[in-house]
JSON list of C-alpha atoms in Angstrom, two decimals:
[
{"chain": "A", "resi": 5, "resn": "UNK", "atom": "CA", "xyz": [-1.55, -17.64, -88.03]},
{"chain": "A", "resi": 6, "resn": "UNK", "atom": "CA", "xyz": [-3.79, -15.27, -86.09]},
{"chain": "A", "resi": 7, "resn": "UNK", "atom": "CA", "xyz": [-6.84, -16.28, -88.13]},
{"chain": "A", "resi": 8, "resn": "UNK", "atom": "CA", "xyz": [-6.11, -20.00, -87.70]},
{"chain": "A", "resi": 9, "resn": "UNK", "atom": "CA", "xyz": [-5.59, -19.63, -83.96]},
{"chain": "A", "resi": 10, "resn": "UNK", "atom": "CA", "xyz": [-8.75, -17.55, -83.56]},
{"chain": "A", "resi": 11, "resn": "UNK", "atom": "CA", "xyz": [-10.81, -20.10, -85.51]},
{"chain": "A", "resi": 12, "resn": "UNK", "atom": "CA", "xyz": [-10.05, -22.80, -82.91]},
{"chain": "A", "resi": 13, "resn": "UNK", "atom": "CA", "xyz": [-9.79, -20.80, -79.69]},
{"chain": "A", "resi": 14, "resn": "UNK", "atom": "CA", "xyz": [-12.62, -20.01, -77.30]},
{"chain": "A", "resi": 15, "resn": "UNK", "atom": "CA", "xyz": [-11.02, -16.72, -76.25]},
{"chain": "A", "resi": 16, "resn": "UNK", "atom": "CA", "xyz": [-8.17, -14.44, -77.29]},
{"chain": "A", "resi": 17, "resn": "UNK", "atom": "CA", "xyz": [-5.48, -12.84, -75.15]},
{"chain": "A", "resi": 18, "resn": "UNK", "atom": "CA", "xyz": [-5.28, -9.10, -75.65]},
{"chain": "A", "resi": 19, "resn": "UNK", "atom": "CA", "xyz": [-3.10, -6.40, -74.08]},
{"chain": "A", "resi": 20, "resn": "UNK", "atom": "CA", "xyz": [-3.25, -2.74, -75.06]},
{"chain": "A", "resi": 21, "resn": "UNK", "atom": "CA", "xyz": [0.08, -1.85, -73.42]},
{"chain": "A", "resi": 22, "resn": "UNK", "atom": "CA", "xyz": [2.76, -2.72, -75.98]},
{"chain": "A", "resi": 23, "resn": "UNK", "atom": "CA", "xyz": [5.53, -0.71, -74.31]},
{"chain": "A", "resi": 24, "resn": "UNK", "atom": "CA", "xyz": [6.29, -3.26, -71.57]},
{"chain": "A", "resi": 25, "resn": "UNK", "atom": "CA", "xyz": [8.01, -6.61, -71.70]},
{"chain": "A", "resi": 26, "resn": "UNK", "atom": "CA", "xyz": [6.36, -9.93, -72.55]},
{"chain": "A", "resi": 27, "resn": "UNK", "atom": "CA", "xyz": [5.97, -10.74, -68.86]},
{"chain": "A", "resi": 28, "resn": "UNK", "atom": "CA", "xyz": [4.22, -7.42, -68.22]},
{"chain": "A", "resi": 29, "resn": "UNK", "atom": "CA", "xyz": [1.88, -7.91, -71.19]},
{"chain": "A", "resi": 30, "resn": "UNK", "atom": "CA", "xyz": [1.08, -11.43, -69.98]},
{"chain": "A", "resi": 31, "resn": "UNK", "atom": "CA", "xyz": [0.29, -10.16, -66.48]},
{"chain": "A", "resi": 32, "resn": "UNK", "atom": "CA", "xyz": [-1.86, -7.24, -67.69]},
{"chain": "A", "resi": 33, "resn": "UNK", "atom": "CA", "xyz": [-3.51, -9.04, -70.61]},
{"chain": "A", "resi": 34, "resn": "UNK", "atom": "CA", "xyz": [-7.24, -9.53, -71.03]},
{"chain": "A", "resi": 35, "resn": "UNK", "atom": "CA", "xyz": [-9.23, -12.53, -72.25]},
{"chain": "A", "resi": 36, "resn": "UNK", "atom": "CA", "xyz": [-11.73, -11.62, -74.97]},
{"chain": "A", "resi": 37, "resn": "UNK", "atom": "CA", "xyz": [-14.42, -14.16, -75.85]},
{"chain": "A", "resi": 38, "resn": "UNK", "atom": "CA", "xyz": [-14.63, -15.06, -79.52]},
{"chain": "A", "resi": 39, "resn": "UNK", "atom": "CA", "xyz": [-17.86, -14.95, -81.50]},
{"chain": "A", "resi": 40, "resn": "UNK", "atom": "CA", "xyz": [-19.34, -18.39, -80.90]},
{"chain": "A", "resi": 41, "resn": "UNK", "atom": "CA", "xyz": [-20.28, -20.58, -83.83]},
{"chain": "A", "resi": 42, "resn": "UNK", "atom": "CA", "xyz": [-21.92, -24.02, -83.66]},
{"chain": "A", "resi": 43, "resn": "UNK", "atom": "CA", "xyz": [-18.62, -25.77, -82.96]},
{"chain": "A", "resi": 44, "resn": "UNK", "atom": "CA", "xyz": [-17.77, -23.41, -80.07]},
{"chain": "A", "resi": 45, "resn": "UNK", "atom": "CA", "xyz": [-21.28, -23.68, -78.60]},
{"chain": "A", "resi": 46, "resn": "UNK", "atom": "CA", "xyz": [-21.01, -27.46, -78.66]},
{"chain": "A", "resi": 47, "resn": "UNK", "atom": "CA", "xyz": [-17.70, -27.26, -76.83]},
{"chain": "A", "resi": 48, "resn": "UNK", "atom": "CA", "xyz": [-19.10, -24.70, -74.40]},
{"chain": "A", "resi": 49, "resn": "UNK", "atom": "CA", "xyz": [-22.11, -26.89, -73.53]},
{"chain": "A", "resi": 50, "resn": "UNK", "atom": "CA", "xyz": [-20.07, -29.86, -72.31]},
{"chain": "A", "resi": 51, "resn": "UNK", "atom": "CA", "xyz": [-21.14, -31.35, -68.99]},
{"chain": "A", "resi": 52, "resn": "UNK", "atom": "CA", "xyz": [-17.77, -30.84, -67.28]},
{"chain": "A", "resi": 53, "resn": "UNK", "atom": "CA", "xyz": [-17.08, -27.32, -68.53]},
{"chain": "A", "resi": 54, "resn": "UNK", "atom": "CA", "xyz": [-17.45, -25.80, -65.03]},
{"chain": "A", "resi": 55, "resn": "UNK", "atom": "CA", "xyz": [-15.00, -28.30, -63.55]},
{"chain": "A", "resi": 56, "resn": "UNK", "atom": "CA", "xyz": [-12.49, -27.58, -66.30]},
{"chain": "A", "resi": 57, "resn": "UNK", "atom": "CA", "xyz": [-12.39, -23.94, -65.22]},
{"chain": "A", "resi": 58, "resn": "UNK", "atom": "CA", "xyz": [-10.54, -25.02, -62.06]},
{"chain": "A", "resi": 59, "resn": "UNK", "atom": "CA", "xyz": [-7.80, -26.87, -63.87]},
{"chain": "A", "resi": 60, "resn": "UNK", "atom": "CA", "xyz": [-4.25, -25.49, -63.33]},
{"chain": "A", "resi": 61, "resn": "UNK", "atom": "CA", "xyz": [-3.95, -24.43, -66.97]},
{"chain": "A", "resi": 62, "resn": "UNK", "atom": "CA", "xyz": [-7.21, -22.44, -66.90]},
{"chain": "A", "resi": 63, "resn": "UNK", "atom": "CA", "xyz": [-6.35, -20.88, -63.54]},
{"chain": "A", "resi": 64, "resn": "UNK", "atom": "CA", "xyz": [-3.02, -19.64, -64.87]},
{"chain": "A", "resi": 65, "resn": "UNK", "atom": "CA", "xyz": [-4.66, -18.46, -68.10]},
{"chain": "A", "resi": 66, "resn": "UNK", "atom": "CA", "xyz": [-7.42, -16.54, -66.27]},
{"chain": "A", "resi": 67, "resn": "UNK", "atom": "CA", "xyz": [-6.82, -12.83, -66.75]},
{"chain": "A", "resi": 68, "resn": "UNK", "atom": "CA", "xyz": [-8.66, -11.88, -63.54]},
{"chain": "A", "resi": 69, "resn": "UNK", "atom": "CA", "xyz": [-6.26, -13.90, -61.39]},
{"chain": "A", "resi": 70, "resn": "UNK", "atom": "CA", "xyz": [-3.19, -12.48, -63.16]},
{"chain": "A", "resi": 71, "resn": "UNK", "atom": "CA", "xyz": [-4.41, -8.90, -62.90]},
{"chain": "A", "resi": 72, "resn": "UNK", "atom": "CA", "xyz": [-5.25, -9.34, -59.22]},
{"chain": "A", "resi": 73, "resn": "UNK", "atom": "CA", "xyz": [-1.94, -10.99, -58.37]},
{"chain": "A", "resi": 74, "resn": "UNK", "atom": "CA", "xyz": [0.08, -8.17, -59.89]},
{"chain": "A", "resi": 75, "resn": "UNK", "atom": "CA", "xyz": [0.38, -5.48, -58.78]},
{"chain": "A", "resi": 76, "resn": "UNK", "atom": "CA", "xyz": [-2.47, -5.41, -56.22]},
{"chain": "A", "resi": 77, "resn": "UNK", "atom": "CA", "xyz": [-1.91, -8.62, -54.28]},
{"chain": "A", "resi": 78, "resn": "UNK", "atom": "CA", "xyz": [1.85, -8.37, -54.77]},
{"chain": "A", "resi": 79, "resn": "UNK", "atom": "CA", "xyz": [1.97, -4.95, -53.07]},
{"chain": "A", "resi": 80, "resn": "UNK", "atom": "CA", "xyz": [-0.37, -6.04, -50.28]},
{"chain": "A", "resi": 81, "resn": "UNK", "atom": "CA", "xyz": [1.62, -9.23, -49.72]},
{"chain": "A", "resi": 82, "resn": "UNK", "atom": "CA", "xyz": [4.90, -7.31, -49.62]},
{"chain": "A", "resi": 83, "resn": "UNK", "atom": "CA", "xyz": [3.62, -4.79, -47.07]},
{"chain": "A", "resi": 84, "resn": "UNK", "atom": "CA", "xyz": [2.07, -7.56, -44.95]},
{"chain": "A", "resi": 85, "resn": "UNK", "atom": "CA", "xyz": [5.33, -9.52, -45.02]},
{"chain": "A", "resi": 86, "resn": "UNK", "atom": "CA", "xyz": [7.29, -6.49, -43.85]},
{"chain": "A", "resi": 87, "resn": "UNK", "atom": "CA", "xyz": [4.84, -5.86, -41.01]},
{"chain": "A", "resi": 88, "resn": "UNK", "atom": "CA", "xyz": [4.96, -9.52, -39.93]},
{"chain": "A", "resi": 89, "resn": "UNK", "atom": "CA", "xyz": [8.75, -9.51, -40.06]},
{"chain": "A", "resi": 90, "resn": "UNK", "atom": "CA", "xyz": [8.89, -6.35, -37.96]},
{"chain": "A", "resi": 91, "resn": "UNK", "atom": "CA", "xyz": [6.43, -7.65, -35.35]},
{"chain": "A", "resi": 92, "resn": "UNK", "atom": "CA", "xyz": [8.10, -11.05, -35.12]},
{"chain": "A", "resi": 93, "resn": "UNK", "atom": "CA", "xyz": [11.83, -10.32, -35.26]},
{"chain": "A", "resi": 94, "resn": "UNK", "atom": "CA", "xyz": [12.28, -6.67, -34.31]},
{"chain": "A", "resi": 95, "resn": "UNK", "atom": "CA", "xyz": [9.52, -5.74, -31.89]},
{"chain": "A", "resi": 96, "resn": "UNK", "atom": "CA", "xyz": [10.03, -8.91, -29.79]},
{"chain": "A", "resi": 97, "resn": "UNK", "atom": "CA", "xyz": [13.82, -8.86, -29.91]},
{"chain": "A", "resi": 98, "resn": "UNK", "atom": "CA", "xyz": [15.13, -7.47, -26.60]},
{"chain": "A", "resi": 99, "resn": "UNK", "atom": "CA", "xyz": [18.52, -6.72, -28.08]},
{"chain": "A", "resi": 100, "resn": "UNK", "atom": "CA", "xyz": [16.95, -4.34, -30.59]},
{"chain": "A", "resi": 101, "resn": "UNK", "atom": "CA", "xyz": [14.92, -2.39, -28.05]},
{"chain": "A", "resi": 102, "resn": "UNK", "atom": "CA", "xyz": [16.23, 0.86, -26.70]},
{"chain": "A", "resi": 103, "resn": "UNK", "atom": "CA", "xyz": [17.41, 0.81, -23.11]},
{"chain": "A", "resi": 104, "resn": "UNK", "atom": "CA", "xyz": [16.51, 4.40, -22.38]},
{"chain": "A", "resi": 105, "resn": "UNK", "atom": "CA", "xyz": [13.05, 4.65, -20.84]},
{"chain": "A", "resi": 106, "resn": "UNK", "atom": "CA", "xyz": [12.48, 8.21, -21.93]},
{"chain": "A", "resi": 107, "resn": "UNK", "atom": "CA", "xyz": [13.53, 7.69, -25.52]},
{"chain": "A", "resi": 108, "resn": "UNK", "atom": "CA", "xyz": [11.17, 8.84, -28.25]},
{"chain": "A", "resi": 109, "resn": "UNK", "atom": "CA", "xyz": [11.66, 5.79, -30.48]},
{"chain": "A", "resi": 110, "resn": "UNK", "atom": "CA", "xyz": [10.22, 2.60, -29.01]},
{"chain": "A", "resi": 111, "resn": "UNK", "atom": "CA", "xyz": [10.05, -0.76, -30.70]},
{"chain": "A", "resi": 112, "resn": "UNK", "atom": "CA", "xyz": [6.39, -1.73, -30.37]},
{"chain": "A", "resi": 113, "resn": "UNK", "atom": "CA", "xyz": [4.20, -3.99, -32.47]},
{"chain": "A", "resi": 114, "resn": "UNK", "atom": "CA", "xyz": [2.30, -2.52, -35.39]},
{"chain": "A", "resi": 115, "resn": "UNK", "atom": "CA", "xyz": [-1.42, -3.21, -35.03]},
{"chain": "A", "resi": 116, "resn": "UNK", "atom": "CA", "xyz": [-4.78, -1.67, -35.89]},
{"chain": "A", "resi": 117, "resn": "UNK", "atom": "CA", "xyz": [-7.88, -1.70, -33.66]},
{"chain": "A", "resi": 118, "resn": "UNK", "atom": "CA", "xyz": [-10.74, -4.00, -34.65]},
{"chain": "A", "resi": 119, "resn": "UNK", "atom": "CA", "xyz": [-13.19, -1.09, -34.80]},
{"chain": "A", "resi": 120, "resn": "UNK", "atom": "CA", "xyz": [-11.64, 0.06, -38.09]},
{"chain": "A", "resi": 121, "resn": "UNK", "atom": "CA", "xyz": [-12.60, -3.21, -39.75]},
{"chain": "A", "resi": 122, "resn": "UNK", "atom": "CA", "xyz": [-15.98, -3.76, -38.07]},
{"chain": "A", "resi": 123, "resn": "UNK", "atom": "CA", "xyz": [-17.30, -0.30, -38.94]},
{"chain": "A", "resi": 124, "resn": "UNK", "atom": "CA", "xyz": [-16.23, -0.33, -42.59]},
{"chain": "A", "resi": 125, "resn": "UNK", "atom": "CA", "xyz": [-17.24, -3.95, -43.33]},
{"chain": "A", "resi": 126, "resn": "UNK", "atom": "CA", "xyz": [-20.89, -3.20, -44.12]},
{"chain": "A", "resi": 127, "resn": "UNK", "atom": "CA", "xyz": [-20.10, -0.15, -46.25]},
{"chain": "A", "resi": 128, "resn": "UNK", "atom": "CA", "xyz": [-17.36, -2.01, -48.12]},
{"chain": "A", "resi": 129, "resn": "UNK", "atom": "CA", "xyz": [-19.65, -4.98, -48.77]},
{"chain": "A", "resi": 130, "resn": "UNK", "atom": "CA", "xyz": [-22.39, -2.73, -50.19]},
{"chain": "A", "resi": 131, "resn": "UNK", "atom": "CA", "xyz": [-19.88, -0.86, -52.34]},
{"chain": "A", "resi": 132, "resn": "UNK", "atom": "CA", "xyz": [-18.40, -4.06, -53.79]},
{"chain": "A", "resi": 133, "resn": "UNK", "atom": "CA", "xyz": [-21.88, -5.45, -54.49]},
{"chain": "A", "resi": 134, "resn": "UNK", "atom": "CA", "xyz": [-22.97, -2.25, -56.22]},
{"chain": "A", "resi": 135, "resn": "UNK", "atom": "CA", "xyz": [-19.81, -2.05, -58.33]},
{"chain": "A", "resi": 136, "resn": "UNK", "atom": "CA", "xyz": [-20.04, -5.70, -59.34]},
{"chain": "A", "resi": 137, "resn": "UNK", "atom": "CA", "xyz": [-23.69, -5.38, -60.33]},
{"chain": "A", "resi": 138, "resn": "UNK", "atom": "CA", "xyz": [-23.11, -2.15, -62.27]},
{"chain": "A", "resi": 139, "resn": "UNK", "atom": "CA", "xyz": [-20.13, -3.65, -64.14]},
{"chain": "A", "resi": 140, "resn": "UNK", "atom": "CA", "xyz": [-22.15, -6.72, -65.11]},
{"chain": "A", "resi": 141, "resn": "UNK", "atom": "CA", "xyz": [-25.06, -4.53, -66.26]},
{"chain": "A", "resi": 142, "resn": "UNK", "atom": "CA", "xyz": [-22.73, -2.50, -68.49]},
{"chain": "A", "resi": 143, "resn": "UNK", "atom": "CA", "xyz": [-21.20, -5.68, -69.92]},
{"chain": "A", "resi": 144, "resn": "UNK", "atom": "CA", "xyz": [-24.62, -7.23, -70.55]},
{"chain": "A", "resi": 145, "resn": "UNK", "atom": "CA", "xyz": [-25.92, -4.04, -72.16]},
{"chain": "A", "resi": 146, "resn": "UNK", "atom": "CA", "xyz": [-22.84, -3.80, -74.40]},
{"chain": "A", "resi": 147, "resn": "UNK", "atom": "CA", "xyz": [-23.27, -7.41, -75.56]},
{"chain": "A", "resi": 148, "resn": "UNK", "atom": "CA", "xyz": [-26.96, -6.76, -76.26]},
{"chain": "A", "resi": 149, "resn": "UNK", "atom": "CA", "xyz": [-26.22, -3.60, -78.25]},
{"chain": "A", "resi": 150, "resn": "UNK", "atom": "CA", "xyz": [-23.51, -5.37, -80.27]},
{"chain": "A", "resi": 151, "resn": "UNK", "atom": "CA", "xyz": [-25.88, -8.21, -81.11]},
{"chain": "A", "resi": 152, "resn": "UNK", "atom": "CA", "xyz": [-28.54, -5.66, -82.09]},
{"chain": "A", "resi": 153, "resn": "UNK", "atom": "CA", "xyz": [-26.07, -3.93, -84.44]},
{"chain": "A", "resi": 154, "resn": "UNK", "atom": "CA", "xyz": [-25.24, -7.22, -86.14]},
{"chain": "A", "resi": 155, "resn": "UNK", "atom": "CA", "xyz": [-28.91, -8.18, -86.54]},
{"chain": "A", "resi": 156, "resn": "UNK", "atom": "CA", "xyz": [-29.94, -4.77, -87.85]},
{"chain": "A", "resi": 157, "resn": "UNK", "atom": "CA", "xyz": [-27.02, -4.74, -90.31]},
{"chain": "A", "resi": 158, "resn": "UNK", "atom": "CA", "xyz": [-28.09, -8.09, -91.71]},
{"chain": "A", "resi": 159, "resn": "UNK", "atom": "CA", "xyz": [-31.73, -6.99, -91.87]},
{"chain": "A", "resi": 160, "resn": "UNK", "atom": "CA", "xyz": [-30.85, -3.73, -93.63]},
{"chain": "A", "resi": 161, "resn": "UNK", "atom": "CA", "xyz": [-28.73, -5.61, -96.17]},
{"chain": "A", "resi": 162, "resn": "UNK", "atom": "CA", "xyz": [-31.53, -8.05, -96.90]},
{"chain": "A", "resi": 163, "resn": "UNK", "atom": "CA", "xyz": [-34.03, -5.22, -97.35]},
{"chain": "A", "resi": 164, "resn": "UNK", "atom": "CA", "xyz": [-31.73, -3.47, -99.81]},
{"chain": "A", "resi": 165, "resn": "UNK", "atom": "CA", "xyz": [-31.35, -6.66, -101.87]},
{"chain": "A", "resi": 166, "resn": "UNK", "atom": "CA", "xyz": [-35.07, -7.50, -101.93]},
{"chain": "A", "resi": 167, "resn": "UNK", "atom": "CA", "xyz": [-36.86, -4.14, -101.97]},
{"chain": "A", "resi": 168, "resn": "UNK", "atom": "CA", "xyz": [-34.67, -1.95, -104.17]},
{"chain": "A", "resi": 169, "resn": "UNK", "atom": "CA", "xyz": [-35.97, -2.43, -107.71]},
{"chain": "A", "resi": 170, "resn": "UNK", "atom": "CA", "xyz": [-33.66, -3.46, -110.53]},
{"chain": "A", "resi": 171, "resn": "UNK", "atom": "CA", "xyz": [-34.87, -1.68, -113.67]},
{"chain": "A", "resi": 172, "resn": "UNK", "atom": "CA", "xyz": [-33.88, -2.99, -117.05]},
{"chain": "A", "resi": 173, "resn": "UNK", "atom": "CA", "xyz": [-31.95, -0.92, -119.52]},
{"chain": "A", "resi": 174, "resn": "UNK", "atom": "CA", "xyz": [-29.15, 1.55, -119.13]},
{"chain": "A", "resi": 175, "resn": "UNK", "atom": "CA", "xyz": [-29.89, 2.22, -115.43]},
{"chain": "A", "resi": 176, "resn": "UNK", "atom": "CA", "xyz": [-29.53, -1.41, -114.41]},
{"chain": "A", "resi": 177, "resn": "UNK", "atom": "CA", "xyz": [-25.76, -1.29, -113.87]},
{"chain": "A", "resi": 178, "resn": "UNK", "atom": "CA", "xyz": [-26.11, 1.89, -111.81]},
{"chain": "A", "resi": 179, "resn": "UNK", "atom": "CA", "xyz": [-28.62, 0.25, -109.47]},
{"chain": "A", "resi": 180, "resn": "UNK", "atom": "CA", "xyz": [-26.48, -2.87, -109.11]},
{"chain": "A", "resi": 181, "resn": "UNK", "atom": "CA", "xyz": [-23.40, -0.80, -108.34]},
{"chain": "A", "resi": 182, "resn": "UNK", "atom": "CA", "xyz": [-25.34, 1.23, -105.78]},
{"chain": "A", "resi": 183, "resn": "UNK", "atom": "CA", "xyz": [-26.55, -1.99, -104.14]},
{"chain": "A", "resi": 184, "resn": "UNK", "atom": "CA", "xyz": [-23.03, -3.37, -103.86]},
{"chain": "A", "resi": 185, "resn": "UNK", "atom": "CA", "xyz": [-21.78, -0.07, -102.49]},
{"chain": "A", "resi": 186, "resn": "UNK", "atom": "CA", "xyz": [-24.54, 0.04, -99.88]},
{"chain": "A", "resi": 187, "resn": "UNK", "atom": "CA", "xyz": [-23.80, -3.54, -98.79]},
{"chain": "A", "resi": 188, "resn": "UNK", "atom": "CA", "xyz": [-20.10, -2.75, -98.46]},
{"chain": "A", "resi": 189, "resn": "UNK", "atom": "CA", "xyz": [-20.93, 0.24, -96.27]},
{"chain": "A", "resi": 190, "resn": "UNK", "atom": "CA", "xyz": [-23.12, -1.95, -94.06]},
{"chain": "A", "resi": 191, "resn": "UNK", "atom": "CA", "xyz": [-20.40, -4.59, -93.78]},
{"chain": "A", "resi": 192, "resn": "UNK", "atom": "CA", "xyz": [-17.77, -2.06, -92.78]},
{"chain": "A", "resi": 193, "resn": "UNK", "atom": "CA", "xyz": [-19.95, -0.31, -90.18]},
{"chain": "A", "resi": 194, "resn": "UNK", "atom": "CA", "xyz": [-19.42, -2.87, -87.34]},
{"chain": "A", "resi": 195, "resn": "UNK", "atom": "CA", "xyz": [-15.67, -2.92, -88.00]},
{"chain": "A", "resi": 196, "resn": "UNK", "atom": "CA", "xyz": [-15.53, 0.88, -88.07]},
{"chain": "A", "resi": 197, "resn": "UNK", "atom": "CA", "xyz": [-17.49, 1.05, -84.82]},
{"chain": "A", "resi": 198, "resn": "UNK", "atom": "CA", "xyz": [-15.13, -1.44, -83.20]},
{"chain": "A", "resi": 199, "resn": "UNK", "atom": "CA", "xyz": [-12.12, 0.66, -84.11]},
{"chain": "A", "resi": 200, "resn": "UNK", "atom": "CA", "xyz": [-13.95, 3.80, -82.99]},
{"chain": "A", "resi": 201, "resn": "UNK", "atom": "CA", "xyz": [-14.70, 2.39, -79.52]},
{"chain": "A", "resi": 202, "resn": "UNK", "atom": "CA", "xyz": [-11.26, 0.82, -79.00]},
{"chain": "A", "resi": 203, "resn": "UNK", "atom": "CA", "xyz": [-7.73, 1.91, -79.76]},
{"chain": "A", "resi": 204, "resn": "UNK", "atom": "CA", "xyz": [-6.68, -0.92, -82.07]},
{"chain": "A", "resi": 205, "resn": "UNK", "atom": "CA", "xyz": [-9.91, -2.85, -82.62]},
{"chain": "A", "resi": 206, "resn": "UNK", "atom": "CA", "xyz": [-8.86, -5.52, -80.09]},
{"chain": "A", "resi": 207, "resn": "UNK", "atom": "CA", "xyz": [-6.27, -6.84, -82.56]},
{"chain": "A", "resi": 208, "resn": "UNK", "atom": "CA", "xyz": [-3.14, -7.97, -80.69]},
{"chain": "A", "resi": 209, "resn": "UNK", "atom": "CA", "xyz": [-0.98, -7.94, -83.84]},
{"chain": "A", "resi": 210, "resn": "UNK", "atom": "CA", "xyz": [-1.34, -4.14, -84.15]},
{"chain": "A", "resi": 211, "resn": "UNK", "atom": "CA", "xyz": [1.41, -2.54, -82.06]},
{"chain": "A", "resi": 212, "resn": "UNK", "atom": "CA", "xyz": [0.55, 1.02, -81.02]},
{"chain": "A", "resi": 213, "resn": "UNK", "atom": "CA", "xyz": [3.06, 3.07, -79.05]},
{"chain": "A", "resi": 214, "resn": "UNK", "atom": "CA", "xyz": [3.20, 6.71, -78.07]},
{"chain": "A", "resi": 215, "resn": "UNK", "atom": "CA", "xyz": [5.54, 7.57, -80.96]},
{"chain": "A", "resi": 216, "resn": "UNK", "atom": "CA", "xyz": [3.45, 5.68, -83.57]},
{"chain": "A", "resi": 217, "resn": "UNK", "atom": "CA", "xyz": [2.07, 8.18, -86.13]},
{"chain": "A", "resi": 218, "resn": "UNK", "atom": "CA", "xyz": [-1.63, 8.28, -87.00]},
{"chain": "A", "resi": 219, "resn": "UNK", "atom": "CA", "xyz": [-0.95, 7.40, -90.64]},
{"chain": "A", "resi": 220, "resn": "UNK", "atom": "CA", "xyz": [0.70, 4.11, -89.66]},
{"chain": "A", "resi": 221, "resn": "UNK", "atom": "CA", "xyz": [-2.18, 3.28, -87.31]},
{"chain": "A", "resi": 222, "resn": "UNK", "atom": "CA", "xyz": [-4.73, 3.84, -90.08]},
{"chain": "A", "resi": 223, "resn": "UNK", "atom": "CA", "xyz": [-2.74, 1.64, -92.47]},
{"chain": "A", "resi": 224, "resn": "UNK", "atom": "CA", "xyz": [-2.58, -1.18, -89.88]}
]
C-alpha cells in the first residue's frame, strides 16, 4: 500500500515522533517531495499549478502552516487573547478596580512602548532574511549532493560493467560474481547513506520509540 501510494503521490507525509497521538503526528508532520519521474514532471508543469497551491485542501495539507499554527501561533494567540480580555473587561471595569488610592495593586492596561518594536524591526528583518537564505542554501546544496551521488553511482556501475574484462575459462565465473557484488554494493550505498543521515530513512511505516531495541530497528 505504501509503494502504491508513493507511486502516485507528489509528496509524502512524514513524522519522526511516533510517541504522540495521530493528531500530534499530523500537526508536526513534514511533507517530503518524491523523486520526480516523467509523469510527475508533467503534472508539476501544469499551467495552474501555482493557483492550486492556494486551494483549501493544499492549505490544510501544507506542513509549514500546520507547524506554524501549533504550537507557535496557538501560544501567541492564547497570550494575546488573555491580554485583550484583561484590557477590555478587567482594566476598564470600575467595579474591579481597587478603591484605595495608596494600594499597591492597580488595575491598569497592559501595553508596551512603540520604541521596543521600532528599534528591533530592522535587526529582526535582517535576521529573518539571513536565516531564510541560509536554510535555502543548505537545502539546495543537499539536493545537489544527492543528485551527484545518484549520477556517480550510475557512472561507476556502468564503468564496472564495460571496463572490467571478462576472461574466458575458470576465472570467468569469479569475475562475473565480483561484478554483481560490486553493483549490489553501489546500489545499496544511497540507501545506506539515507539511513545514516536520518533515523528511519524517512519511512513512515517504521515506528521507532525510545524503548525500541537496535536489533529491531536494523531488521525494519
